[in-house]
């Protein structure tokens, strides 16, 4: 994967789907312009309609299961990248936690803004 | 009471009897990539405590330690489910996020803490083993 532009937003998500997919208490999400990201290699897609009505499609490596990216119908033209894909991502700086309503007690979060669902909700 | 869990799409589900032998949080490179976040959290059970329904995909590799590690994930939705290590062949690590109710979960120790990204927060009260 090659990313050529800046992140538009960075956040953690504690929704129940992100917990299931990551197996952890939250996912990390960095949102970029789709046009700024080049991806190569085989991927498996899994699309699911969220409670909001939006469709979220997650793409992962069929060989090792690593999450690679996601797209949402709420924000076409954007791509959601997991910081772990970049080996941790020293550049990653989340500013908000979304879907805090399903936060798990054992999962420690940074001291940033918390939103029950989406920020604008 | 039995602990139940599943992947995001429900293709694979599992039931665990009894309590975990240990619970841990790991910041190693493989765990960060596998989750897409800053760490992986697992509860380790004996394999005879765990009943799995469905067939996860497996990915095996040799870790720096020389041990063979294996990730098991849902081939349909990609959810991270189980981890195995040749060092402890009778054990299986289960991703804490996969459980329907994980209120019992509490990591007892942290490994590979030197690889923790700055943005990833952990409870300072948890023992750091490596």
PDB file of C-alpha atoms in Angstrom:
ATOM      1  CA  UNK A   1       0.000   0.000   0.000  1.00  0.00           C
ATOM      2  CA  UNK A   2       1.181   3.511  -0.798  1.00  0.00           C
ATOM      3  CA  UNK A   3      -0.429   6.611   0.666  1.00  0.00           C
ATOM      4  CA  UNK A   4       0.448   9.961  -0.876  1.00  0.00           C
ATOM      5  CA  UNK A   5      -1.806  12.469   0.925  1.00  0.00           C
ATOM      6  CA  UNK A   6      -2.536  13.562   4.509  1.00  0.00           C
ATOM      7  CA  UNK A   7      -5.071  11.930   6.822  1.00  0.00           C
ATOM      8  CA  UNK A   8      -8.419  13.742   6.874  1.00  0.00           C
ATOM      9  CA  UNK A   9      -9.365  12.386  10.303  1.00  0.00           C
ATOM     10  CA  UNK A  10      -8.047   9.896  12.858  1.00  0.00           C
ATOM     11  CA  UNK A  11     -10.076   8.127  15.511  1.00  0.00           C
ATOM     12  CA  UNK A  12     -10.650   5.009  17.562  1.00  0.00           C
ATOM     13  CA  UNK A  13     -13.911   3.096  17.224  1.00  0.00           C
ATOM     14  CA  UNK A  14     -15.371   0.969  20.021  1.00  0.00           C
ATOM     15  CA  UNK A  15     -18.410  -0.291  18.097  1.00  0.00           C
ATOM     16  CA  UNK A  16     -19.229  -3.967  18.570  1.00  0.00           C
ATOM     17  CA  UNK A  17     -18.351  -4.806  14.958  1.00  0.00           C
ATOM     18  CA  UNK A  18     -14.874  -3.308  15.277  1.00  0.00           C
ATOM     19  CA  UNK A  19     -14.405  -5.284  18.505  1.00  0.00           C
ATOM     20  CA  UNK A  20     -15.329  -8.523  16.745  1.00  0.00           C
ATOM     21  CA  UNK A  21     -13.175  -7.838  13.703  1.00  0.00           C
ATOM     22  CA  UNK A  22     -10.043  -6.731  15.568  1.00  0.00           C
ATOM     23  CA  UNK A  23     -10.551  -9.082  18.492  1.00  0.00           C
ATOM     24  CA  UNK A  24      -9.492  -6.117  20.628  1.00  0.00           C
ATOM     25  CA  UNK A  25     -11.480  -3.424  22.451  1.00  0.00           C
ATOM     26  CA  UNK A  26     -11.322  -0.880  19.641  1.00  0.00           C
ATOM     27  CA  UNK A  27     -10.158  -0.346  16.096  1.00  0.00           C
ATOM     28  CA  UNK A  28      -7.922   2.476  14.937  1.00  0.00           C
ATOM     29  CA  UNK A  29      -9.118   4.387  11.888  1.00  0.00           C
ATOM     30  CA  UNK A  30      -7.222   6.865   9.739  1.00  0.00           C
ATOM     31  CA  UNK A  31      -9.331   8.380   6.966  1.00  0.00           C
ATOM     32  CA  UNK A  32      -7.637   9.392   3.723  1.00  0.00           C
ATOM     33  CA  UNK A  33      -8.815  10.427   0.267  1.00  0.00           C
ATOM     34  CA  UNK A  34      -9.370   7.249  -1.732  1.00  0.00           C
ATOM     35  CA  UNK A  35      -7.512   8.797  -4.668  1.00  0.00           C
ATOM     36  CA  UNK A  36      -4.368   9.199  -2.512  1.00  0.00           C
ATOM     37  CA  UNK A  37      -4.064   5.468  -1.749  1.00  0.00           C
ATOM     38  CA  UNK A  38      -2.704   2.717  -3.992  1.00  0.00           C
ATOM     39  CA  UNK A  39      -3.255  -0.886  -2.945  1.00  0.00           C
ATOM     40  CA  UNK A  40      -1.965  -4.067  -4.552  1.00  0.00           C
ATOM     41  CA  UNK A  41      -2.481  -7.736  -3.744  1.00  0.00           C
ATOM     42  CA  UNK A  42      -5.469 -10.039  -3.326  1.00  0.00           C
ATOM     43  CA  UNK A  43      -8.235  -9.024  -0.914  1.00  0.00           C
ATOM     44  CA  UNK A  44     -11.457 -10.477   0.444  1.00  0.00           C
ATOM     45  CA  UNK A  45     -14.383  -8.074   0.951  1.00  0.00           C
ATOM     46  CA  UNK A  46     -17.062  -8.274   3.607  1.00  0.00           C
ATOM     47  CA  UNK A  47     -19.916  -5.765   3.378  1.00  0.00           C
ATOM     48  CA  UNK A  48     -22.441  -5.151   6.102  1.00  0.00           C
ATOM     49  CA  UNK A  49     -25.171  -2.632   6.700  1.00  0.00           C
ATOM     50  CA  UNK A  50     -24.534  -0.720   9.928  1.00  0.00           C
ATOM     51  CA  UNK A  51     -27.243   0.418  12.367  1.00  0.00           C
ATOM     52  CA  UNK A  52     -26.940   3.870  10.800  1.00  0.00           C
ATOM     53  CA  UNK A  53     -28.097   2.454   7.464  1.00  0.00           C
ATOM     54  CA  UNK A  54     -24.691   2.997   5.889  1.00  0.00           C
ATOM     55  CA  UNK A  55     -22.884   0.084   4.266  1.00  0.00           C
ATOM     56  CA  UNK A  56     -19.396  -0.569   5.570  1.00  0.00           C
ATOM     57  CA  UNK A  57     -17.170  -2.798   3.447  1.00  0.00           C
ATOM     58  CA  UNK A  58     -14.061  -4.226   5.082  1.00  0.00           C
ATOM     59  CA  UNK A  59     -11.206  -5.666   3.034  1.00  0.00           C
ATOM     60  CA  UNK A  60      -8.718  -8.139   4.485  1.00  0.00           C
ATOM     61  CA  UNK A  61      -5.879 -10.389   3.330  1.00  0.00           C
ATOM     62  CA  UNK A  62      -7.310 -13.840   2.484  1.00  0.00           C
ATOM     63  CA  UNK A  63      -4.017 -15.527   3.479  1.00  0.00           C
ATOM     64  CA  UNK A  64      -3.385 -14.087   6.950  1.00  0.00           C
ATOM     65  CA  UNK A  65      -6.612 -12.202   7.808  1.00  0.00           C
ATOM     66  CA  UNK A  66      -4.871  -8.848   8.295  1.00  0.00           C
ATOM     67  CA  UNK A  67      -7.333  -5.957   7.975  1.00  0.00           C
ATOM     68  CA  UNK A  68      -6.241  -3.776   5.035  1.00  0.00           C
ATOM     69  CA  UNK A  69      -8.882  -1.104   4.524  1.00  0.00           C
ATOM     70  CA  UNK A  70     -12.561  -0.251   4.689  1.00  0.00           C
ATOM     71  CA  UNK A  71     -14.999   1.942   2.794  1.00  0.00           C
ATOM     72  CA  UNK A  72     -18.254   3.467   3.972  1.00  0.00           C
ATOM     73  CA  UNK A  73     -21.237   4.626   1.921  1.00  0.00           C
ATOM     74  CA  UNK A  74     -21.479   7.565   4.366  1.00  0.00           C
ATOM     75  CA  UNK A  75     -18.334   9.104   2.962  1.00  0.00           C
ATOM     76  CA  UNK A  76     -17.667   8.133  -0.636  1.00  0.00           C
ATOM     77  CA  UNK A  77     -14.258   9.166  -1.870  1.00  0.00           C
ATOM     78  CA  UNK A  78     -12.745   8.309   1.515  1.00  0.00           C
ATOM     79  CA  UNK A  79     -10.820   5.223   2.579  1.00  0.00           C
ATOM     80  CA  UNK A  80     -10.426   3.944   6.155  1.00  0.00           C
ATOM     81  CA  UNK A  81      -6.992   2.559   6.999  1.00  0.00           C
ATOM     82  CA  UNK A  82      -5.920   0.694  10.160  1.00  0.00           C
ATOM     83  CA  UNK A  83      -2.728   2.093  11.751  1.00  0.00           C
ATOM     84  CA  UNK A  84      -1.572  -1.448  12.579  1.00  0.00           C
ATOM     85  CA  UNK A  85      -1.142  -2.097   8.870  1.00  0.00           C
ATOM     86  CA  UNK A  86       1.716   0.420   8.951  1.00  0.00           C
ATOM     87  CA  UNK A  87       3.419  -1.474  11.751  1.00  0.00           C
ATOM     88  CA  UNK A  88       1.823   0.718  14.398  1.00  0.00           C
ATOM     89  CA  UNK A  89       1.907   4.033  12.566  1.00  0.00           C
ATOM     90  CA  UNK A  90       4.023   6.575  14.477  1.00  0.00           C
ATOM     91  CA  UNK A  91       2.070   9.269  12.599  1.00  0.00           C
ATOM     92  CA  UNK A  92      -1.246   8.044  13.953  1.00  0.00           C
ATOM     93  CA  UNK A  93      -2.836  10.501  16.418  1.00  0.00           C
ATOM     94  CA  UNK A  94      -6.505   9.753  17.178  1.00  0.00           C
ATOM     95  CA  UNK A  95      -8.557  12.787  18.222  1.00  0.00           C
ATOM     96  CA  UNK A  96     -11.866  11.134  19.087  1.00  0.00           C
ATOM     97  CA  UNK A  97     -13.469   7.857  20.103  1.00  0.00           C
ATOM     98  CA  UNK A  98     -16.680   6.959  18.270  1.00  0.00           C
ATOM     99  CA  UNK A  99     -19.351   4.493  19.421  1.00  0.00           C
ATOM    100  CA  UNK A 100     -18.177   4.880  22.987  1.00  0.00           C
ATOM    101  CA  UNK A 101     -21.587   3.526  24.065  1.00  0.00           C
ATOM    102  CA  UNK A 102     -20.212  -0.018  23.598  1.00  0.00           C
ATOM    103  CA  UNK A 103     -16.783   0.638  25.170  1.00  0.00           C
ATOM    104  CA  UNK A 104     -15.544  -2.332  27.215  1.00  0.00           C
ATOM    105  CA  UNK A 105     -14.302  -1.655  30.723  1.00  0.00           C
ATOM    106  CA  UNK A 106     -10.964  -3.436  30.253  1.00  0.00           C
ATOM    107  CA  UNK A 107     -10.079  -1.407  27.158  1.00  0.00           C
ATOM    108  CA  UNK A 108      -7.953   1.635  28.000  1.00  0.00           C
ATOM    109  CA  UNK A 109      -8.496   4.741  25.861  1.00  0.00           C
ATOM    110  CA  UNK A 110      -6.456   7.931  25.517  1.00  0.00           C
ATOM    111  CA  UNK A 111      -7.758  11.195  26.992  1.00  0.00           C
ATOM    112  CA  UNK A 112      -9.588  12.376  23.861  1.00  0.00           C
ATOM    113  CA  UNK A 113     -13.176  13.356  22.973  1.00  0.00           C
ATOM    114  CA  UNK A 114     -15.730  10.572  23.421  1.00  0.00           C
ATOM    115  CA  UNK A 115     -18.867  10.262  21.317  1.00  0.00           C
ATOM    116  CA  UNK A 116     -21.720   7.827  21.947  1.00  0.00           C
ATOM    117  CA  UNK A 117     -22.058   7.190  18.217  1.00  0.00           C
ATOM    118  CA  UNK A 118     -20.764   9.402  15.442  1.00  0.00           C
ATOM    119  CA  UNK A 119     -19.339  12.813  16.217  1.00  0.00           C
ATOM    120  CA  UNK A 120     -22.156  14.702  14.475  1.00  0.00           C
ATOM    121  CA  UNK A 121     -24.912  12.502  15.914  1.00  0.00           C
TER     122      UNK A 121
ATOM    123  CA  UNK B   1     -21.107 -20.376  33.230  1.00  0.00           C
ATOM    124  CA  UNK B   2     -19.991 -21.009  29.656  1.00  0.00           C
ATOM    125  CA  UNK B   3     -18.406 -18.117  27.779  1.00  0.00           C
ATOM    126  CA  UNK B   4     -19.640 -17.661  24.222  1.00  0.00           C
ATOM    127  CA  UNK B   5     -18.262 -15.763  21.289  1.00  0.00           C
ATOM    128  CA  UNK B   6     -18.312 -15.412  17.535  1.00  0.00           C
ATOM    129  CA  UNK B   7     -16.872 -13.635  14.538  1.00  0.00           C
ATOM    130  CA  UNK B   8     -18.519 -10.531  13.103  1.00  0.00           C
ATOM    131  CA  UNK B   9     -20.635 -12.419  10.522  1.00  0.00           C
ATOM    132  CA  UNK B  10     -21.514 -15.387  12.765  1.00  0.00           C
ATOM    133  CA  UNK B  11     -19.969 -18.018  10.486  1.00  0.00           C
ATOM    134  CA  UNK B  12     -17.738 -19.189  13.319  1.00  0.00           C
ATOM    135  CA  UNK B  13     -18.763 -19.365  16.931  1.00  0.00           C
ATOM    136  CA  UNK B  14     -17.391 -20.971  20.044  1.00  0.00           C
ATOM    137  CA  UNK B  15     -18.155 -21.958  23.612  1.00  0.00           C
ATOM    138  CA  UNK B  16     -15.600 -22.049  26.422  1.00  0.00           C
ATOM    139  CA  UNK B  17     -16.072 -23.868  29.715  1.00  0.00           C
ATOM    140  CA  UNK B  18     -14.295 -22.641  32.813  1.00  0.00           C
ATOM    141  CA  UNK B  19     -11.799 -19.889  33.443  1.00  0.00           C
ATOM    142  CA  UNK B  20      -8.758 -18.799  31.411  1.00  0.00           C
ATOM    143  CA  UNK B  21      -5.303 -20.011  32.464  1.00  0.00           C
ATOM    144  CA  UNK B  22      -3.977 -16.517  31.759  1.00  0.00           C
ATOM    145  CA  UNK B  23      -4.851 -13.241  30.037  1.00  0.00           C
ATOM    146  CA  UNK B  24      -2.385 -11.039  28.198  1.00  0.00           C
ATOM    147  CA  UNK B  25      -1.858  -8.007  26.001  1.00  0.00           C
ATOM    148  CA  UNK B  26       0.825  -8.005  23.283  1.00  0.00           C
ATOM    149  CA  UNK B  27       2.275  -5.141  21.245  1.00  0.00           C
ATOM    150  CA  UNK B  28       4.432  -7.211  18.854  1.00  0.00           C
ATOM    151  CA  UNK B  29       4.496  -6.428  15.149  1.00  0.00           C
ATOM    152  CA  UNK B  30       2.434  -9.516  14.240  1.00  0.00           C
ATOM    153  CA  UNK B  31      -0.246  -8.600  16.790  1.00  0.00           C
ATOM    154  CA  UNK B  32      -0.426  -4.968  15.638  1.00  0.00           C
ATOM    155  CA  UNK B  33      -0.841  -5.980  12.011  1.00  0.00           C
ATOM    156  CA  UNK B  34      -3.293  -8.766  12.802  1.00  0.00           C
ATOM    157  CA  UNK B  35      -5.627  -6.417  14.662  1.00  0.00           C
ATOM    158  CA  UNK B  36      -4.873  -3.211  12.762  1.00  0.00           C
ATOM    159  CA  UNK B  37      -4.517  -1.508  16.154  1.00  0.00           C
ATOM    160  CA  UNK B  38      -1.749  -1.036  18.723  1.00  0.00           C
ATOM    161  CA  UNK B  39      -2.061  -4.387  20.491  1.00  0.00           C
ATOM    162  CA  UNK B  40      -3.772  -7.733  20.672  1.00  0.00           C
ATOM    163  CA  UNK B  41      -5.601  -9.002  23.761  1.00  0.00           C
ATOM    164  CA  UNK B  42      -6.082 -12.698  24.362  1.00  0.00           C
ATOM    165  CA  UNK B  43      -7.440 -15.029  27.017  1.00  0.00           C
ATOM    166  CA  UNK B  44      -5.654 -18.377  27.024  1.00  0.00           C
ATOM    167  CA  UNK B  45      -7.592 -21.579  27.621  1.00  0.00           C
ATOM    168  CA  UNK B  46      -6.718 -25.270  27.393  1.00  0.00           C
ATOM    169  CA  UNK B  47      -7.945 -26.586  24.041  1.00  0.00           C
ATOM    170  CA  UNK B  48     -10.153 -29.128  25.832  1.00  0.00           C
ATOM    171  CA  UNK B  49     -12.103 -26.192  27.343  1.00  0.00           C
ATOM    172  CA  UNK B  50     -13.006 -24.794  23.924  1.00  0.00           C
ATOM    173  CA  UNK B  51     -15.539 -26.009  21.372  1.00  0.00           C
ATOM    174  CA  UNK B  52     -15.431 -24.292  17.974  1.00  0.00           C
ATOM    175  CA  UNK B  53     -18.202 -24.470  15.351  1.00  0.00           C
ATOM    176  CA  UNK B  54     -17.219 -23.597  11.784  1.00  0.00           C
ATOM    177  CA  UNK B  55     -13.856 -23.725  10.046  1.00  0.00           C
ATOM    178  CA  UNK B  56     -11.527 -20.769  10.482  1.00  0.00           C
ATOM    179  CA  UNK B  57      -8.708 -20.039   8.028  1.00  0.00           C
ATOM    180  CA  UNK B  58      -5.225 -20.577   9.401  1.00  0.00           C
ATOM    181  CA  UNK B  59      -2.021 -18.660   8.805  1.00  0.00           C
ATOM    182  CA  UNK B  60       1.215 -20.123  10.205  1.00  0.00           C
ATOM    183  CA  UNK B  61       4.621 -18.531  10.498  1.00  0.00           C
ATOM    184  CA  UNK B  62       7.856 -18.891  12.432  1.00  0.00           C
ATOM    185  CA  UNK B  63       8.321 -16.211  15.071  1.00  0.00           C
ATOM    186  CA  UNK B  64      11.698 -14.651  15.973  1.00  0.00           C
ATOM    187  CA  UNK B  65      11.715 -16.977  18.974  1.00  0.00           C
ATOM    188  CA  UNK B  66      11.773 -19.994  16.629  1.00  0.00           C
ATOM    189  CA  UNK B  67       8.283 -21.049  17.729  1.00  0.00           C
ATOM    190  CA  UNK B  68       5.601 -21.709  15.138  1.00  0.00           C
ATOM    191  CA  UNK B  69       2.693 -19.337  15.592  1.00  0.00           C
ATOM    192  CA  UNK B  70      -0.712 -19.660  14.019  1.00  0.00           C
ATOM    193  CA  UNK B  71      -3.532 -17.166  13.547  1.00  0.00           C
ATOM    194  CA  UNK B  72      -7.058 -18.392  12.957  1.00  0.00           C
ATOM    195  CA  UNK B  73      -9.612 -16.020  11.455  1.00  0.00           C
ATOM    196  CA  UNK B  74     -12.995 -16.130   9.732  1.00  0.00           C
ATOM    197  CA  UNK B  75     -12.540 -16.615   5.969  1.00  0.00           C
ATOM    198  CA  UNK B  76     -15.785 -14.747   5.280  1.00  0.00           C
ATOM    199  CA  UNK B  77     -15.535 -11.593   7.449  1.00  0.00           C
ATOM    200  CA  UNK B  78     -11.857 -11.642   8.466  1.00  0.00           C
ATOM    201  CA  UNK B  79     -12.481 -11.447  12.213  1.00  0.00           C
ATOM    202  CA  UNK B  80      -9.535 -12.266  14.418  1.00  0.00           C
ATOM    203  CA  UNK B  81     -10.465 -15.256  16.574  1.00  0.00           C
ATOM    204  CA  UNK B  82      -7.758 -17.620  17.845  1.00  0.00           C
ATOM    205  CA  UNK B  83      -3.994 -17.854  18.229  1.00  0.00           C
ATOM    206  CA  UNK B  84      -1.788 -20.888  18.770  1.00  0.00           C
ATOM    207  CA  UNK B  85       1.899 -21.269  19.579  1.00  0.00           C
ATOM    208  CA  UNK B  86       4.028 -24.432  19.262  1.00  0.00           C
ATOM    209  CA  UNK B  87       5.540 -23.574  22.674  1.00  0.00           C
ATOM    210  CA  UNK B  88       2.205 -24.410  24.308  1.00  0.00           C
ATOM    211  CA  UNK B  89       0.451 -26.847  21.952  1.00  0.00           C
ATOM    212  CA  UNK B  90      -2.385 -27.644  24.373  1.00  0.00           C
ATOM    213  CA  UNK B  91      -3.425 -23.997  24.672  1.00  0.00           C
ATOM    214  CA  UNK B  92      -5.418 -21.632  22.520  1.00  0.00           C
ATOM    215  CA  UNK B  93      -5.535 -17.841  22.836  1.00  0.00           C
ATOM    216  CA  UNK B  94      -8.934 -16.313  22.153  1.00  0.00           C
ATOM    217  CA  UNK B  95      -9.306 -12.671  21.134  1.00  0.00           C
ATOM    218  CA  UNK B  96     -11.045 -10.858  23.979  1.00  0.00           C
ATOM    219  CA  UNK B  97     -13.134  -8.857  21.516  1.00  0.00           C
ATOM    220  CA  UNK B  98     -14.702 -12.041  20.125  1.00  0.00           C
ATOM    221  CA  UNK B  99     -16.631 -12.831  23.330  1.00  0.00           C
ATOM    222  CA  UNK B 100     -20.297 -11.883  23.630  1.00  0.00           C
ATOM    223  CA  UNK B 101     -19.615 -10.766  27.185  1.00  0.00           C
ATOM    224  CA  UNK B 102     -16.008 -10.019  28.125  1.00  0.00           C
ATOM    225  CA  UNK B 103     -16.686  -8.230  31.416  1.00  0.00           C
ATOM    226  CA  UNK B 104     -14.583 -10.943  33.141  1.00  0.00           C
ATOM    227  CA  UNK B 105     -11.542 -10.087  31.009  1.00  0.00           C
ATOM    228  CA  UNK B 106      -8.576  -8.391  32.675  1.00  0.00           C
ATOM    229  CA  UNK B 107      -5.085  -8.614  31.157  1.00  0.00           C
ATOM    230  CA  UNK B 108      -2.608  -9.841  33.799  1.00  0.00           C
ATOM    231  CA  UNK B 109       0.549  -8.913  31.939  1.00  0.00           C
ATOM    232  CA  UNK B 110       1.894  -7.119  28.865  1.00  0.00           C
ATOM    233  CA  UNK B 111       4.526  -8.446  26.466  1.00  0.00           C
ATOM    234  CA  UNK B 112       6.560  -6.717  23.740  1.00  0.00           C
ATOM    235  CA  UNK B 113       5.902  -3.385  25.481  1.00  0.00           C
ATOM    236  CA  UNK B 114       8.917  -1.863  23.686  1.00  0.00           C
ATOM    237  CA  UNK B 115       6.868  -1.987  20.499  1.00  0.00           C
ATOM    238  CA  UNK B 116       3.887  -0.110  21.920  1.00  0.00           C
ATOM    239  CA  UNK B 117       2.914   2.830  19.668  1.00  0.00           C
ATOM    240  CA  UNK B 118       2.764   6.150  21.570  1.00  0.00           C
ATOM    241  CA  UNK B 119      -0.935   6.566  20.826  1.00  0.00           C
ATOM    242  CA  UNK B 120      -1.878   3.180  22.265  1.00  0.00           C
ATOM    243  CA  UNK B 121      -2.841   3.426  25.944  1.00  0.00           C
ATOM    244  CA  UNK B 122      -2.617   0.626  28.481  1.00  0.00           C
ATOM    245  CA  UNK B 123      -3.381   0.374  32.175  1.00  0.00           C
ATOM    246  CA  UNK B 124      -0.132   1.332  34.007  1.00  0.00           C
ATOM    247  CA  UNK B 125      -1.090  -1.073  36.810  1.00  0.00           C
ATOM    248  CA  UNK B 126      -0.635  -4.119  34.565  1.00  0.00           C
ATOM    249  CA  UNK B 127       2.631  -6.018  34.978  1.00  0.00           C
ATOM    250  CA  UNK B 128       5.067  -5.540  32.068  1.00  0.00           C
ATOM    251  CA  UNK B 129       6.885  -8.834  31.412  1.00  0.00           C
ATOM    252  CA  UNK B 130       8.823  -7.872  28.306  1.00  0.00           C
TER     253      UNK B 130
END
